[in-house]
Amino acid sequence: MRYKTLTLGTLLIMIFTNQLAAQNPNLGSAAAQFLKIPVGARSAALGGAMTGMSNDATALFWNPAGIVQDHAQSLHFSKVSWMTYFNLSAIGYTFNLKDVGTFGFHALGMGMEKMEITTELQPEGTGQFFDSQDMVMGVSFARKLTDRFSMGFTTKYVHQRIWNETASGVAFDVGTHYNIDFLNTAIAMSMRNFGGDLQFEGPDLLIVHDDNDLFPNRLLQASKETEKYPLPLSFQFGLASDLIHSSSVIARLGIDAVHLNDDNEQIRVGLETIFVQRFFIRGGYQINNEVDTGSLGVGLQQKIDNMIFKLDYAYVLHEYLEDNRFLSISLLF
């Protein structure tokens, strides 16, 4: 039965690969694009192939079912300078209540420094400045339904601000994680960012309008209505297996098939090699992604009493914009 399950998963990815040539007609049509940025240096180095690979607090951002692990608590913090102008920071925390389940909390914020406003009449600047800020905060719960199968859920609040205009909403994630003995394989699925549309509102949209042609100058207060945009909904199916598993070397391969509502279907592949349970070398690649090409990363793990300390670094290549460097710290205790 386990071999049939693995074969079915592989077949689904093969069928999905044949659909990559089809272009999504809704390219770039979703709001809150910051939700698609990979969280964690390990995740970035593995090309986002994390549905079946996430097994600590970073699972809060990828697949909430992955937070169900043997450790009692986990903490993650990461930071990245995104495309030069933006700074992104993320934090996640999980704690296991044994028979009850595992709870988790996460927060992510991305902002930019203030920039002077220019207009057609004042191209050198108006003396006013604007900035932007994106934020998401969420709470998760996951539980093992059997000794091999777990399921998790996340409820999160999404908020965006550009100058004085804001948009906010509530979104949900759901994920599953199933383990089999063959090659220590994990079969996982996740749906992320399911929620209503976002629409910007704010004082800069207020205007004065004259709608009377017979009696002009009868001014009315009015407001411009902005267009609504959906959240970047994603469906991911992932496999993760040990290609090598010995006392000194472990090489684990992750493959994700990804369907996005505002981008082309993608296949994400990541390989992580662990030496003597301490040193990590990682690489990743995304098929049918015209922006993110490849990624590399390294990591260090050190056990101190009952705590495991992890330091990870990743370098992500971009086709058109500046490459990104990720740094993150994780604690398991």
PDB file of C-alpha atoms in Angstrom, residues 14 26 31 44 62-63 68 84 95 99 106 121 126 172 192 242 246 248 259 274 291 314:
ATOM      1  CA  MET A  14       4.538  13.746 -13.848  1.00  0.00           C
ATOM      2  CA  ASN A  26      -4.185  35.922 -14.521  1.00  0.00           C
ATOM      3  CA  ALA A  31      -2.579  41.426  -4.145  1.00  0.00           C
ATOM      4  CA  ALA A  44      15.009  29.798   0.042  1.00  0.00           C
ATOM      5  CA  TRP A  62       4.601  26.595   4.184  1.00  0.00           C
ATOM      6  CA  ASN A  63       2.530  23.729   5.543  1.00  0.00           C
ATOM      7  CA  VAL A  68       3.895  18.371  14.466  1.00  0.00           C
ATOM      8  CA  THR A  84      17.442  46.330  -2.336  1.00  0.00           C
ATOM      9  CA  PHE A  95       4.991  24.461  21.159  1.00  0.00           C
ATOM     10  CA  ASP A  99      -1.952  14.719  23.564  1.00  0.00           C
ATOM     11  CA  HIS A 106       4.001  33.617  13.339  1.00  0.00           C
ATOM     12  CA  LEU A 121       4.769  69.422 -12.315  1.00  0.00           C
ATOM     13  CA  THR A 126       7.203  67.862  -3.604  1.00  0.00           C
ATOM     14  CA  PHE A 172      -6.564  30.570   5.915  1.00  0.00           C
ATOM     15  CA  ARG A 192      -2.282  28.719   1.406  1.00  0.00           C
ATOM     16  CA  ASP A 242      16.097  10.235   1.625  1.00  0.00           C
ATOM     17  CA  SER A 246      23.882   6.713   6.806  1.00  0.00           C
ATOM     18  CA  SER A 248      27.635  10.312   8.523  1.00  0.00           C
ATOM     19  CA  HIS A 259      -0.460  25.752  -8.744  1.00  0.00           C
ATOM     20  CA  ILE A 274      23.720  16.751   5.928  1.00  0.00           C
ATOM     21  CA  VAL A 291      11.995  35.319 -12.154  1.00  0.00           C
ATOM     22  CA  ALA A 314      21.005  31.203   1.297  1.00  0.00           C
TER      23      ALA A 314
END
